[in-house]
mmCIF file of C-alpha atoms and ligand atoms in Angstrom:
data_model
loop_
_atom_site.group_PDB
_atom_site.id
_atom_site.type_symbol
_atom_site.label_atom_id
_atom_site.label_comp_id
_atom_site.label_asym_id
_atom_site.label_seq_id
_atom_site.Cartn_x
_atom_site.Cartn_y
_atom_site.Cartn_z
ATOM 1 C CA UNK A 1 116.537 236.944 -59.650
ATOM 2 C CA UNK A 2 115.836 237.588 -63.224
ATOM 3 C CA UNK A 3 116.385 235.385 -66.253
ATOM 4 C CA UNK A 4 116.645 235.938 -69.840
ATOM 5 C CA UNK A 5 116.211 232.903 -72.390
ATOM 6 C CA UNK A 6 117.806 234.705 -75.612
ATOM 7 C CA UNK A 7 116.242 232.428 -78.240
ATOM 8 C CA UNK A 8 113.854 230.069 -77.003
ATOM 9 C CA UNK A 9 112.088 229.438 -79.886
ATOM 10 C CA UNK A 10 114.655 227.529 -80.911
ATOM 11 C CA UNK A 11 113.753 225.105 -77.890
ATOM 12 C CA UNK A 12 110.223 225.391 -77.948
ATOM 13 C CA UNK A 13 109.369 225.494 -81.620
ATOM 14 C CA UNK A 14 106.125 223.660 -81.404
ATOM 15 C CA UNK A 15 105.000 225.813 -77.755
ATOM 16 C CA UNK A 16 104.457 222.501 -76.121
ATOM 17 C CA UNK A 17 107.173 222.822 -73.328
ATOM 18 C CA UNK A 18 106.787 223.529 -70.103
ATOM 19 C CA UNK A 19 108.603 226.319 -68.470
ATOM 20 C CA UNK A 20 107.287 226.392 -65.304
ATOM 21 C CA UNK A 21 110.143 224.453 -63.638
ATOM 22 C CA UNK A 22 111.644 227.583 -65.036
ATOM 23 C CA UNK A 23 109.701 230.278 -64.165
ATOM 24 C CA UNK A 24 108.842 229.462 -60.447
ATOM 25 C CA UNK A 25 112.502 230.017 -60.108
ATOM 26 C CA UNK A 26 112.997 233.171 -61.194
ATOM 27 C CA UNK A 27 111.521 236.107 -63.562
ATOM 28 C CA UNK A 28 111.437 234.888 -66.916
ATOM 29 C CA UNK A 29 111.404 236.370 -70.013
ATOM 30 C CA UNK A 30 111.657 234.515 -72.921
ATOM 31 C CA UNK A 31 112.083 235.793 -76.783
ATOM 32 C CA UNK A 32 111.857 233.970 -79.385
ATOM 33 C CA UNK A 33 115.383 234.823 -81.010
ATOM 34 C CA UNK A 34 118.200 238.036 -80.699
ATOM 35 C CA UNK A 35 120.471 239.236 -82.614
ATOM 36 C CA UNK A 36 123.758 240.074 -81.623
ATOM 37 C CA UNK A 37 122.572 243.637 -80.797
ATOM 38 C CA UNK A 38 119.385 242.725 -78.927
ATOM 39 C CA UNK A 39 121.303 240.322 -76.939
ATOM 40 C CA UNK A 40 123.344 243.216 -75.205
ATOM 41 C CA UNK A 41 120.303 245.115 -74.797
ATOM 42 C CA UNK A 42 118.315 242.178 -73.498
ATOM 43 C CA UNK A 43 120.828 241.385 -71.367
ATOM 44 C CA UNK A 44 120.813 244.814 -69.105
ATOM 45 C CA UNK A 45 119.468 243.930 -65.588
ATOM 46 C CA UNK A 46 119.463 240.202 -66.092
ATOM 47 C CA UNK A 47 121.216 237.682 -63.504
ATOM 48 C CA UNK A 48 120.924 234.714 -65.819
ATOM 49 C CA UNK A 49 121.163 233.754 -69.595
ATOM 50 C CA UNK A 50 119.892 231.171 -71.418
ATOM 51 C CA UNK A 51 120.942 230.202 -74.940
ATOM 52 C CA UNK A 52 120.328 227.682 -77.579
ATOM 53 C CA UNK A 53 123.345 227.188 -79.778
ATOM 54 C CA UNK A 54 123.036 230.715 -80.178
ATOM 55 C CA UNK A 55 126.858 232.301 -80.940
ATOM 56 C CA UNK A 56 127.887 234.410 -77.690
ATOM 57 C CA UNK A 57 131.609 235.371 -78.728
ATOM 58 C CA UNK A 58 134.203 237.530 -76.682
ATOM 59 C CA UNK A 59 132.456 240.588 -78.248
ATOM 60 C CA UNK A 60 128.722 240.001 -76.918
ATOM 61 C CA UNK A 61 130.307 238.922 -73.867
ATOM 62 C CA UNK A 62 132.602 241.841 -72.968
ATOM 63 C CA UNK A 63 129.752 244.171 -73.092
ATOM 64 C CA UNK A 64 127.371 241.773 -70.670
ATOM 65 C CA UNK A 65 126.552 244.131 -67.604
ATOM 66 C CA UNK A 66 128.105 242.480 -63.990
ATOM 67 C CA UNK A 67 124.692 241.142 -62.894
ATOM 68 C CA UNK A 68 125.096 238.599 -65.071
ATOM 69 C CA UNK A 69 126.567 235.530 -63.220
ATOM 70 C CA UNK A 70 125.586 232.239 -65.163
ATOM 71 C CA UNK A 71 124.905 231.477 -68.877
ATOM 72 C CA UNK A 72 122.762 228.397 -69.347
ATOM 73 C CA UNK A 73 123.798 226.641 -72.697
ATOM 74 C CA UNK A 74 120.212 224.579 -73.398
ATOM 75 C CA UNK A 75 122.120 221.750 -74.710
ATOM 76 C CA UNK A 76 125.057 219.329 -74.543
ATOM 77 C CA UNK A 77 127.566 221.393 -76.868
ATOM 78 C CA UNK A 78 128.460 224.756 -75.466
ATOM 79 C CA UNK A 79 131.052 225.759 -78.274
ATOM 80 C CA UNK A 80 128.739 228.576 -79.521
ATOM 81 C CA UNK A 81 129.887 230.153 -76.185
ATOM 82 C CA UNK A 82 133.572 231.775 -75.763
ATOM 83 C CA UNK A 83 133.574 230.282 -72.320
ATOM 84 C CA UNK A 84 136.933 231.576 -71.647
ATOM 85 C CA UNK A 85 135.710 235.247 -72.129
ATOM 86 C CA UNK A 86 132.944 234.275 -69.690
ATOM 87 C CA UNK A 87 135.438 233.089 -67.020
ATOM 88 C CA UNK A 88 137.365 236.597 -67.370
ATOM 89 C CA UNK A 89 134.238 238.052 -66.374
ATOM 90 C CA UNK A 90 133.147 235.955 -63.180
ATOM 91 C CA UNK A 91 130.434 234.247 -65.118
ATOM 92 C CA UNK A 92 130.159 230.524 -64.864
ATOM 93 C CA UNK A 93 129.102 228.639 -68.087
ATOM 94 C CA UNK A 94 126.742 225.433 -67.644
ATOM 95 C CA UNK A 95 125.323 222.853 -69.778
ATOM 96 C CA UNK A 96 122.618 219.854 -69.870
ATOM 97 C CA UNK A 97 125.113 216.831 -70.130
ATOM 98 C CA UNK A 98 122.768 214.422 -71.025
ATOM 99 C CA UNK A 99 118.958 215.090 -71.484
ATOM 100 C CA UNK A 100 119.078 213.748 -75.004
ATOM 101 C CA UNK A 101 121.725 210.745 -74.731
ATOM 102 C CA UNK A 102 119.291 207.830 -75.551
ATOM 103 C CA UNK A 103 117.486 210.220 -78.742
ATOM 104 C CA UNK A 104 121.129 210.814 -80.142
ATOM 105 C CA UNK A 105 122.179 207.517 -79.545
ATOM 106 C CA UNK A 106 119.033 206.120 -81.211
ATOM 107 C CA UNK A 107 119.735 208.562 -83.885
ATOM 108 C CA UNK A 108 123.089 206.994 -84.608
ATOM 109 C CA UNK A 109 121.754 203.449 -84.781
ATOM 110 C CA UNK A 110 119.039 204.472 -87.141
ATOM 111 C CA UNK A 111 121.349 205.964 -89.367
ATOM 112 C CA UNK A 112 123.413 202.603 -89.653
ATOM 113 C CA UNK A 113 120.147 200.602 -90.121
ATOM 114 C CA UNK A 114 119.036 202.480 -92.609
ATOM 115 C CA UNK A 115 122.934 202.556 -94.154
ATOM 116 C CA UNK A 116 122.801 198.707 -94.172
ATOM 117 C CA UNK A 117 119.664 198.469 -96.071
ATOM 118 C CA UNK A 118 120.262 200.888 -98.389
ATOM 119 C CA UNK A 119 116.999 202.125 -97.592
ATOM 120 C CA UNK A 120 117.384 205.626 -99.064
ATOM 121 C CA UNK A 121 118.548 204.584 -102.570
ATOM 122 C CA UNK A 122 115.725 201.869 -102.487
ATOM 123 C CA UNK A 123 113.728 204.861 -102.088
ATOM 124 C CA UNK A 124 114.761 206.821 -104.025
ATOM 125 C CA UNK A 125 114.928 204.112 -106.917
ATOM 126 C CA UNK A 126 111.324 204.169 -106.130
ATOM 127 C CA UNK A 127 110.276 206.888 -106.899
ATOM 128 C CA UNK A 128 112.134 207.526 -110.332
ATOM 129 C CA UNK A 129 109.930 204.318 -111.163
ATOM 130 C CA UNK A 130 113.285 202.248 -111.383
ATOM 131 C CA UNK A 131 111.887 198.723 -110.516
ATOM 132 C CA UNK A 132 115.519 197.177 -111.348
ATOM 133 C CA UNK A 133 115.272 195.813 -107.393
ATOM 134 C CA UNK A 134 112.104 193.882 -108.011
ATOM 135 C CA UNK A 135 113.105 192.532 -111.155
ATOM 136 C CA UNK A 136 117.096 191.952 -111.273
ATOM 137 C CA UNK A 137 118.989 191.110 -108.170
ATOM 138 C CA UNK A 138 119.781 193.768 -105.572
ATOM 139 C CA UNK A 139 121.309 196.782 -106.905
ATOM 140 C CA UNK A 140 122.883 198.263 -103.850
ATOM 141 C CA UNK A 141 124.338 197.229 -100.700
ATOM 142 C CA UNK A 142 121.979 195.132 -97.852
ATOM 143 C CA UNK A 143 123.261 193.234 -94.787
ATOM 144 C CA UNK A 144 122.850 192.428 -91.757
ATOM 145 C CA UNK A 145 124.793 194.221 -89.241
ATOM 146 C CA UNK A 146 125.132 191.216 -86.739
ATOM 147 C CA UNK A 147 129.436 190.533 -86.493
ATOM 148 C CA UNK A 148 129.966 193.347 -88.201
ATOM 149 C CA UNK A 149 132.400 196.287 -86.138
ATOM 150 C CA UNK A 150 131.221 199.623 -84.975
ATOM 151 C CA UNK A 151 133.518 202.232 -84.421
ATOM 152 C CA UNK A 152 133.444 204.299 -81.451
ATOM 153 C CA UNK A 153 134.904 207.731 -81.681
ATOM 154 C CA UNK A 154 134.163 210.016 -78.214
ATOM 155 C CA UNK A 155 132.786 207.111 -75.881
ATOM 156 C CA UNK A 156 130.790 209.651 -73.254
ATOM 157 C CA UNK A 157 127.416 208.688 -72.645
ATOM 158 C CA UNK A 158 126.278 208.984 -75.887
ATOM 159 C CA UNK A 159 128.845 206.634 -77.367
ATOM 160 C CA UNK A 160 127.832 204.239 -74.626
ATOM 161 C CA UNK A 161 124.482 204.260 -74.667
ATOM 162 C CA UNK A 162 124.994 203.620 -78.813
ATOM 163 C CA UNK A 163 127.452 201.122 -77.972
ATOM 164 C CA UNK A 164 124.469 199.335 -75.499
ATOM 165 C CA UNK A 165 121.940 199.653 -78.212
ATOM 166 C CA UNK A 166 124.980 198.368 -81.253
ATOM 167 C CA UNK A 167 126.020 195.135 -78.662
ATOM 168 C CA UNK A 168 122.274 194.243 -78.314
ATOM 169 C CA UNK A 169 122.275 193.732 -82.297
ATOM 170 C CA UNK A 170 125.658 191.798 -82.553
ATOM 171 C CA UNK A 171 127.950 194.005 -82.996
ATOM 172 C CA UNK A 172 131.550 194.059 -82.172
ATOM 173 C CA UNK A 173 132.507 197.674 -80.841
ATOM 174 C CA UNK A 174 136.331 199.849 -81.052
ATOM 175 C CA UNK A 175 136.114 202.540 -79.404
ATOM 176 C CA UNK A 176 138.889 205.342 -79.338
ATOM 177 C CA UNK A 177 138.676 207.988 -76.754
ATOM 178 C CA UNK A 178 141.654 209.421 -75.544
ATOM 179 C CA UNK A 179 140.557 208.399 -71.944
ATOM 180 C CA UNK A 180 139.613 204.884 -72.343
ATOM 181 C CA UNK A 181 137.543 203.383 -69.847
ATOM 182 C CA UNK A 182 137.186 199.593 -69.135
ATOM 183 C CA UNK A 183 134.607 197.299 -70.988
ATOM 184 C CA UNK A 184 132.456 194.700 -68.641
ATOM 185 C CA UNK A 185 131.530 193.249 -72.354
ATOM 186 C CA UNK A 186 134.562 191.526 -74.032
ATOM 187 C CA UNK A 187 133.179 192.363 -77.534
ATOM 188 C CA UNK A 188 134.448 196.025 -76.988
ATOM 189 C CA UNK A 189 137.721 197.130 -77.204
ATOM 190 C CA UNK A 190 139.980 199.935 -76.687
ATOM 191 C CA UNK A 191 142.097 201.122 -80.105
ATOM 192 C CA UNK A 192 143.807 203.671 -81.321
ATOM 193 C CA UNK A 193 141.955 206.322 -84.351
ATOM 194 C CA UNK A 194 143.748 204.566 -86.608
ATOM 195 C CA UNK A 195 142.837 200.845 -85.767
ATOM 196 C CA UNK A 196 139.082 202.180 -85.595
ATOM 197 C CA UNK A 197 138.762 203.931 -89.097
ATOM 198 C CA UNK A 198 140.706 200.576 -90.418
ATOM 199 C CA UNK A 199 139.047 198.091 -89.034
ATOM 200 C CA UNK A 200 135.435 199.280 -88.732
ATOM 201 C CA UNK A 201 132.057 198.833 -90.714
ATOM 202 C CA UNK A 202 130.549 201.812 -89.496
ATOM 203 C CA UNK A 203 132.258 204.691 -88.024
ATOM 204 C CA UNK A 204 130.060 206.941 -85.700
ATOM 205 C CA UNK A 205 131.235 210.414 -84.041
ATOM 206 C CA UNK A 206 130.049 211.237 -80.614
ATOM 207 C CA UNK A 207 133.292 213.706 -79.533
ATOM 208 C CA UNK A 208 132.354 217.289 -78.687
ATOM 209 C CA UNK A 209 133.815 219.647 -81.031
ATOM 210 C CA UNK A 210 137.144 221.113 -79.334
ATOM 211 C CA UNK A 211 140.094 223.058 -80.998
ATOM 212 C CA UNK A 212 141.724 219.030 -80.866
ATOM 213 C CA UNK A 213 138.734 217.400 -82.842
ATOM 214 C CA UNK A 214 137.969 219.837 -85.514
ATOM 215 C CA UNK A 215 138.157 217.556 -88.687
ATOM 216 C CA UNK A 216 139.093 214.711 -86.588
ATOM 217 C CA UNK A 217 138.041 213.475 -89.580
ATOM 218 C CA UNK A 218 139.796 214.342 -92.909
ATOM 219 C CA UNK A 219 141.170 213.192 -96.287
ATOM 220 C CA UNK A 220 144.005 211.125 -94.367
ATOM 221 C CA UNK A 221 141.420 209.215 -92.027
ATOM 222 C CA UNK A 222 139.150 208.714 -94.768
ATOM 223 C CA UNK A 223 141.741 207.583 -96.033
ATOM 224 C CA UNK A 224 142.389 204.507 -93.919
ATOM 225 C CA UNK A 225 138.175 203.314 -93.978
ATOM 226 C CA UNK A 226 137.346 200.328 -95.697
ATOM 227 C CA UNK A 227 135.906 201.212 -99.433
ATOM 228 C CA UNK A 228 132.449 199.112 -97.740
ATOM 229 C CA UNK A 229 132.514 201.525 -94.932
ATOM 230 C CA UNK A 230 130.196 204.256 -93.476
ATOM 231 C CA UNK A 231 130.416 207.280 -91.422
ATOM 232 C CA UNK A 232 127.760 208.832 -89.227
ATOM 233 C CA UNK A 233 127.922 211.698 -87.637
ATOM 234 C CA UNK A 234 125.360 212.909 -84.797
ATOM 235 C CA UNK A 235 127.513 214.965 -82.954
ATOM 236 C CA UNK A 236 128.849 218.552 -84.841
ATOM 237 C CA UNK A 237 129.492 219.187 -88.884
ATOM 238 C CA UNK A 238 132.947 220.300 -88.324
ATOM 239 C CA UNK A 239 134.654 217.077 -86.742
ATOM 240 C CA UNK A 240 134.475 216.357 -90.645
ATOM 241 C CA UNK A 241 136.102 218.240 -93.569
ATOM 242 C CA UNK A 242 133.058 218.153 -95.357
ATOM 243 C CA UNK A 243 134.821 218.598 -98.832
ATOM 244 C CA UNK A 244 137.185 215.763 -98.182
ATOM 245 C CA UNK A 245 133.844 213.878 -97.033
ATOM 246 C CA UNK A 246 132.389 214.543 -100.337
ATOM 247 C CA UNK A 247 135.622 213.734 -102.371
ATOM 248 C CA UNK A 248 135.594 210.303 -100.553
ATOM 249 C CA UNK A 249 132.130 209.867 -101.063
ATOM 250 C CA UNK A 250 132.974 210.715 -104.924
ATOM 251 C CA UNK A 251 135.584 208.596 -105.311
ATOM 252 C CA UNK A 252 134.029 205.756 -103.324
ATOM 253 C CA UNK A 253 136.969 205.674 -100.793
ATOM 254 C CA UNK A 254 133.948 204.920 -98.284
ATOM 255 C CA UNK A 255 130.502 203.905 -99.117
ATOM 256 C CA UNK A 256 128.421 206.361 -97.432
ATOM 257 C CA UNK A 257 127.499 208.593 -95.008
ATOM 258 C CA UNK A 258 124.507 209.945 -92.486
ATOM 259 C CA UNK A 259 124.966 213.305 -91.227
ATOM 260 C CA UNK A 260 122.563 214.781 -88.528
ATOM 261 C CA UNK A 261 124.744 218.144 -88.851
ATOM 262 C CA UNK A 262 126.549 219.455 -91.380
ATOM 263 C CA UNK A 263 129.244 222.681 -91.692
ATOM 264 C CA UNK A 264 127.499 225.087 -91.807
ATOM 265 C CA UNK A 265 123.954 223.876 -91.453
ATOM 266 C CA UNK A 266 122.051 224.803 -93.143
ATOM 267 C CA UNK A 267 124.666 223.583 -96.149
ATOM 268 C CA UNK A 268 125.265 225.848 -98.935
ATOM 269 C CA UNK A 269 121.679 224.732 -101.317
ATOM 270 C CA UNK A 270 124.392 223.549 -104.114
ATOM 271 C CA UNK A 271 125.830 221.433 -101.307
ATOM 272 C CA UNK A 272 126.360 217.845 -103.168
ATOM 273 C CA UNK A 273 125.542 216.435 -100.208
ATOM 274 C CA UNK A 274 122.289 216.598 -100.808
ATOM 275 C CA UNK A 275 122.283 214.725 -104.154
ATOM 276 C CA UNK A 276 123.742 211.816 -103.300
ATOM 277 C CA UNK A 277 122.242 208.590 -103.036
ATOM 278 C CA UNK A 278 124.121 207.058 -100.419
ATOM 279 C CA UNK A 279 123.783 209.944 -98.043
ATOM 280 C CA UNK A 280 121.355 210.333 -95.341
ATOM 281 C CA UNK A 281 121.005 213.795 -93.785
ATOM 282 C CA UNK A 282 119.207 215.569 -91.469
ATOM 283 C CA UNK A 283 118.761 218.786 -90.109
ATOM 284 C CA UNK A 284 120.222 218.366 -86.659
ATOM 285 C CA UNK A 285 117.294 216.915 -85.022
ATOM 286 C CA UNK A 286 119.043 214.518 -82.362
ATOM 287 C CA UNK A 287 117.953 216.859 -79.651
ATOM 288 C CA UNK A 288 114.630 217.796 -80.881
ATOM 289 C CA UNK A 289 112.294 214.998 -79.552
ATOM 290 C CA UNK A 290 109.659 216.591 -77.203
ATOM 291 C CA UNK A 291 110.823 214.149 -74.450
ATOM 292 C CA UNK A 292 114.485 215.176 -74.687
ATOM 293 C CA UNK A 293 113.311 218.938 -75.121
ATOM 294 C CA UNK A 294 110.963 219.470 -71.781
ATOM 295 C CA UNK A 295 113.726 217.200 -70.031
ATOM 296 C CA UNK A 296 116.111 219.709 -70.891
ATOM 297 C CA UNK A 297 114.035 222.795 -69.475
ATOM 298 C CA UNK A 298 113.368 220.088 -66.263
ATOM 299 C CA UNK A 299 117.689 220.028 -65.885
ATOM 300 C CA UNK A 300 117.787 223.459 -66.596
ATOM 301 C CA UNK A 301 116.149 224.333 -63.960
ATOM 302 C CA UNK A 302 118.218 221.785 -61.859
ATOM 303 C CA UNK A 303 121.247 223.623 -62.818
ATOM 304 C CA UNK A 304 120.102 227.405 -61.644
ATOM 305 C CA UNK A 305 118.467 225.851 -58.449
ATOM 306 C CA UNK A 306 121.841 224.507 -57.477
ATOM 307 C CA UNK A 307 123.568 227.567 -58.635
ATOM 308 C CA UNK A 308 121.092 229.793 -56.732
ATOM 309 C CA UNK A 309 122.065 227.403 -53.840
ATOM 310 C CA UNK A 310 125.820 228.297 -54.419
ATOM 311 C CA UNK A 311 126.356 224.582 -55.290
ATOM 312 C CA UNK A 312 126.719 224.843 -59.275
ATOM 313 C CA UNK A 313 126.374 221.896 -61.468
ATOM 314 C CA UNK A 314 127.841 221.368 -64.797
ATOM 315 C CA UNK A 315 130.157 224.374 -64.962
ATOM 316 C CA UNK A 316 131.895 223.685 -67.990
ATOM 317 C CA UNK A 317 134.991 226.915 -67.062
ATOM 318 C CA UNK A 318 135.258 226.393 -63.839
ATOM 319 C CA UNK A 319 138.954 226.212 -64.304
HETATM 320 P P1 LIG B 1 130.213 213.451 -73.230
HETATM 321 O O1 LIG B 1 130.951 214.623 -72.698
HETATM 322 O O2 LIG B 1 129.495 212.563 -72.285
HETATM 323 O O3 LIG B 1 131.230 212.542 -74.075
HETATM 324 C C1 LIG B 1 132.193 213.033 -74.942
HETATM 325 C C2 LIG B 1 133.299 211.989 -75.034
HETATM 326 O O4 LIG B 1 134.195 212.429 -76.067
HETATM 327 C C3 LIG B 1 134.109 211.845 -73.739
HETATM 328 O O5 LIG B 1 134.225 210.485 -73.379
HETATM 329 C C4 LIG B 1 135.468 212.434 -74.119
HETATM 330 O O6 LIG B 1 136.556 211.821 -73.437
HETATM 331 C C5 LIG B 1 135.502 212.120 -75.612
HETATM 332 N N1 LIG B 1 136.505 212.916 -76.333
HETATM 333 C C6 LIG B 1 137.008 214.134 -76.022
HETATM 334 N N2 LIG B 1 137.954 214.472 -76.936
HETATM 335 C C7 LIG B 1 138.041 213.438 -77.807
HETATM 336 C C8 LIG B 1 138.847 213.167 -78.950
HETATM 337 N N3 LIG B 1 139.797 214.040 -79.350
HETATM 338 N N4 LIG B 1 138.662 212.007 -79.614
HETATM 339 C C9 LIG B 1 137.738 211.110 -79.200
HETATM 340 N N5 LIG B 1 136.966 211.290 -78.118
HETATM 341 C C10 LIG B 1 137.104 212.443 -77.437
HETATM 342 O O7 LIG B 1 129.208 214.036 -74.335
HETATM 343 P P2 LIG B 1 127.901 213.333 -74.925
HETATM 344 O O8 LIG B 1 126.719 213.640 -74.064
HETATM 345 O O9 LIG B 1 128.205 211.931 -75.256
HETATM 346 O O10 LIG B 1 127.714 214.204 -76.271
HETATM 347 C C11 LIG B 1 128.697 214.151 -77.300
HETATM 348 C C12 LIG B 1 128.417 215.258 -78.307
HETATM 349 O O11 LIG B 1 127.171 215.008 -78.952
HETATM 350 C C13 LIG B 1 128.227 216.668 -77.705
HETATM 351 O O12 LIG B 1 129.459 217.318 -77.487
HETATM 352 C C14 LIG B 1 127.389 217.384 -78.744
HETATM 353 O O13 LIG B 1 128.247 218.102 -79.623
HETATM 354 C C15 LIG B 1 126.730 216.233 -79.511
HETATM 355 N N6 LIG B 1 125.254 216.288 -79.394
HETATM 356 C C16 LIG B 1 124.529 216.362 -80.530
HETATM 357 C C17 LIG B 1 123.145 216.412 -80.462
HETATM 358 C C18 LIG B 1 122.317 216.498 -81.709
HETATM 359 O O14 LIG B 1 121.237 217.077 -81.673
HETATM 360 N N7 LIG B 1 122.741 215.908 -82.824
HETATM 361 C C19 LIG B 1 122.504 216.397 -79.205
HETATM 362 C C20 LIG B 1 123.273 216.273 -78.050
HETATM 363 C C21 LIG B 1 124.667 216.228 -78.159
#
């Protein structure tokens, strides 16, 4: 059984993982990255593929040879793959559903911590030498976030395990998913997209991105936020319309943002994004912990066991 890991170094950036879980499986081979062309040469003779984010469209896919019988998406989002195209050619797609749930999550929360302190404007007031928050009273926005509302938006485990961490500092949660579940806790509640972006203090996005959710969030739904509100986004750039994101953020429809991805990432270098006070970004690093990373190789390797076994796990076309 031979395996193929497309662009690893994307996984293993800092070569501290472990891919023996991996390897004593099957042949491995891993390269650091492919392009489009390499991948259907690197491909030839290969029973299993493993990508990170990389794009594998209809194109790549068509000309795969028929060993191949599982791509591996190293990660929790699998729309880099055309998983239909995949399915019309006997190969199962799987993912890792949740080897970085409590990193993301903690992601999210930091993001709104930071958002209620203002931290990155203190900062940044800082370092211009702007001491106006020593010596006048508080320039910018600071609160506590106890009794304030969180938004929900996608309430999978990531959304719950932020929701866990948000009810342990006082918050009240909405959540909108369009399959609601039941809350044990009575400070969460079921609502619908609208009642969340209304009634929220912070809005945070853990939905995959799907043909439905693309700019779940636009100029409309911006709309509807409270002028004191905040968005955060951990989950994928284009469940925003980034330029109706700025354009809020411009006009001060909402009061900021933090954005762990962006659309595209990297953002265009003029992105205005980046020059705004009241934004927190960075560069899609939710999954990147080492913990999350070498338990994602570990559940990997779960996944092609049980495939190998003809059990598959976390086939994402199996219909
Ligand atoms: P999950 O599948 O457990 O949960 C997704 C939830 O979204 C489900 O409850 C689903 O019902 C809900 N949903 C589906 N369509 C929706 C819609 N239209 N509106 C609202 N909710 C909707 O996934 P998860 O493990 O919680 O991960 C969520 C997303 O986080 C992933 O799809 C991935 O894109 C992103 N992610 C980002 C990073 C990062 O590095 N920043 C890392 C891991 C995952």
């Amino acid at each position: 059984m031979k395996t193929v890991f497309l662009n690893a170094a994307k996984l293993d950036f800092d070569s501290k993982l472990d891919f023996s879980p991996l390897s004593d499986l099957t042949a491995l081979t891993n390269y650091d990255d492919s392009s489009n062309d390499q991948i259907v040469e690197r491909v030839q003779g290969q029973d299993i593929i493993i990508t990170k984010e990389l794009p594998v469209g209809r194109d790549v896919i068509s000309q795969f040879p028929p060993s191949v019988k599982l791509i591996c998406e190293a990660g929790t989002g699998y729309n880099n793959i055309d998983i239909v195209a995949a399915k019309e050619k006997n190969i199962a797609v799987c993912n890792i559903p949740s080897y970085s749930t409590e990193a993301v999550a903690q992601l999210a929360i930091t993001f709104i911590l930071n958002l209620s302190a203002s931290l990155p404007q203190q900062q940044s007031m800082l370092e211009r030498k702007n001491f106006d928050n020593f010596t006048k009273f508080l320039q910018v926005p600071h609160f506590e976030v106890q009794g304030k509302t969180l938004g929900v938006i996608g309430a999978g485990a990531i959304g719950r395990h932020a929701i866990k961490i948000a009810l342990v500092l006082g918050m009240n949660i909405l959540v909108y998913d369009p399959f609601p579940r039941e809350w044990e806790d009575d400070r969460v509640k079921n609502a619908s997209i609208e009642e969340v972006l209304k009634q929220s203090d912070f809005i945070t996005l853990h939905c995959p991105l799907t043909a439905d959710t693309r700019h779940i969030i636009n100029k409309e739904r911006l709309a509807l936020m409270k002028p004191t509100a905040y968005i955060v986004n951990t989950s994928r750039g284009p469940l925003i319309h980034e330029a109706d994101l700025i354009e809020a953020l411009n006009n001060k429809t909402i009061a900021g943002a933090g954005l762990d991805v962006q659309d595209p990432e990297p953002p265009a270098i003029d992105n205005p994004l980046f020059s705004m006070d009241n934004v927190i970004m960075t560069p899609h690093i939710g999954w990147r912990r080492y913990e999350s990373r070498q338990r994602l190789v570990n559940l990997m390797a779960d996944n092609i066991k049980s495939f190998l076994a003809g059990k598959p796990i976390n086939v994402v076309n199996a219909k």
